[in-house]
Short mmCIF file of C-alpha atoms in Angstrom, two decimals:
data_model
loop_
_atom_site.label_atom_id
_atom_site.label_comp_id
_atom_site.label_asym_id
_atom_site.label_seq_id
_atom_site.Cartn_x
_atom_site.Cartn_y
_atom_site.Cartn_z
CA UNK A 1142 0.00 0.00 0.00
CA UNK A 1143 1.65 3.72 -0.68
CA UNK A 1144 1.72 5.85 2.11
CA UNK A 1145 -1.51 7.05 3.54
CA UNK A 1146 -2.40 10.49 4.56
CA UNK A 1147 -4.50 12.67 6.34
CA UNK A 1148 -6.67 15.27 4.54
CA UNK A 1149 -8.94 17.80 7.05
CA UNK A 1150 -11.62 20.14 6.35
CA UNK A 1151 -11.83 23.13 8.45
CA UNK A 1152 -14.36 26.25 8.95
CA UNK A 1153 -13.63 29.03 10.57
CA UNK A 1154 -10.42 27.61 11.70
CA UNK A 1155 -12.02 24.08 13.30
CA UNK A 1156 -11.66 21.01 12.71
CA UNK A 1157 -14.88 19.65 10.75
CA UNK A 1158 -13.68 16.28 9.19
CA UNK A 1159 -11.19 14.17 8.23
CA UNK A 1160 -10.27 11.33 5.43
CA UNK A 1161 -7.72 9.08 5.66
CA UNK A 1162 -6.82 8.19 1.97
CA UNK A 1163 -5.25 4.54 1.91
CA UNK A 1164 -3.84 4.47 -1.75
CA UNK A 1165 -4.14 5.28 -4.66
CA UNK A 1166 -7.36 6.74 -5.92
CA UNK A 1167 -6.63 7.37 -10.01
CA UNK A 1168 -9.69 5.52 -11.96
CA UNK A 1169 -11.42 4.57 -8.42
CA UNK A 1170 -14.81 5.52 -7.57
CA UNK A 1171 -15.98 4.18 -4.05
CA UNK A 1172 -19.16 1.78 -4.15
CA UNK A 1173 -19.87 1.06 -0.71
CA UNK A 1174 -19.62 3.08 2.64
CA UNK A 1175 -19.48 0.68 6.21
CA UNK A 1176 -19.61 2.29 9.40
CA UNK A 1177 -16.91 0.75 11.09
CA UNK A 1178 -16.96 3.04 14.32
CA UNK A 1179 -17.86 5.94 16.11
CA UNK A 1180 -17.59 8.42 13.88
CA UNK A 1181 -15.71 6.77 11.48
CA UNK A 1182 -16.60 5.29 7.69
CA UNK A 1183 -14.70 3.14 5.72
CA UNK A 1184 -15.35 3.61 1.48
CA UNK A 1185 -14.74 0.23 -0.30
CA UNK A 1186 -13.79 0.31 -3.98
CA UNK A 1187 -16.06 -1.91 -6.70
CA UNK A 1188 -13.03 -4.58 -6.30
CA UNK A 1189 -13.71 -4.96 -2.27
CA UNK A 1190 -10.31 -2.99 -1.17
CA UNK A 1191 -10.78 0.06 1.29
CA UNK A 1192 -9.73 3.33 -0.33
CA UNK A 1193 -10.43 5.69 2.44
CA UNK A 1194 -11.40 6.37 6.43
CA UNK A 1195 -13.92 8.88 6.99
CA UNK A 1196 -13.45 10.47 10.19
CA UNK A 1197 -16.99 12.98 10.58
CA UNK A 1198 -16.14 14.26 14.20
CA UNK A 1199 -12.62 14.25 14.70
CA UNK A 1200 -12.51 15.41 18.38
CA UNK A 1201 -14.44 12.42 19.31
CA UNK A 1202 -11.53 9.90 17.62
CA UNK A 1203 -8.42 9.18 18.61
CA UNK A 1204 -5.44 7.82 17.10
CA UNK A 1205 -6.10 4.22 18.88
CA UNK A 1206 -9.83 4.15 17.00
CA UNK A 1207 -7.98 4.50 13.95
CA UNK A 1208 -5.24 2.09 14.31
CA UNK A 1209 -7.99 -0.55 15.54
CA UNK A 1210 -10.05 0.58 12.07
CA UNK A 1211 -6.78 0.28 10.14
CA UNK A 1212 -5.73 -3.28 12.16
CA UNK A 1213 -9.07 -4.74 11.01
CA UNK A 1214 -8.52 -3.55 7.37
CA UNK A 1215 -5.27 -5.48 7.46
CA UNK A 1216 -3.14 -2.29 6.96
CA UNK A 1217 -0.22 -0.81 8.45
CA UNK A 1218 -1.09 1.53 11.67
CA UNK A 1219 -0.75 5.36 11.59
CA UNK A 1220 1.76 7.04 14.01
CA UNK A 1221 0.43 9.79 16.60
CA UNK A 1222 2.66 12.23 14.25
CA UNK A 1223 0.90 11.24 11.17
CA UNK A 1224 -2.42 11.67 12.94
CA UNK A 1225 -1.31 15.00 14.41
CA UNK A 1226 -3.57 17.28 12.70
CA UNK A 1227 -6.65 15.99 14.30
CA UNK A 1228 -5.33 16.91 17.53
CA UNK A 1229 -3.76 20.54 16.11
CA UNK A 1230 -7.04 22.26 15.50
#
């Protein structure tokens, strides 16, 4: 899997959401949304593989629920550093 990495949306200089892309989205449409947790989604590409985490209230996730989404998924864990900007707002 490349790298994945944290995109937020803010307004008015908060925090709103999150998405965790996974890989590489060129020519990949997501197909199916799970609810995997609190406050967090996972999008599923037409071929079954997870594309992206959906994190819709960010102050209420930490970088444990993540790595436990990302565990299940079968993918390497984030670091608190590459989390970091859901904790900076």
């Amino acid at each position: 899997m490349p790298e994945a990495y944290l995109e937020a949306s803010y307004r008015n200089g908060k925090l709103l959401a999150a998405y965790l892309h996974l890989g590489p989205r060129a020519g990949r449409k997501s197909v199916r949304t799970e609810e995997i947790g609190p406050a967090l989604l996972v999008d599923y590409a037409a071929n079954g593989d997870p594309m992206g985490v959906k994190i819709t209230t960010p102050d209420l996730v930490t970088t444990r629920d993540v790595n436990a989404v990302l565990r299940k998924l079968g993918l390497p864990e984030m670091t608190p550093g590459q989390l970091h900007p859901l904790r900076a707002a």
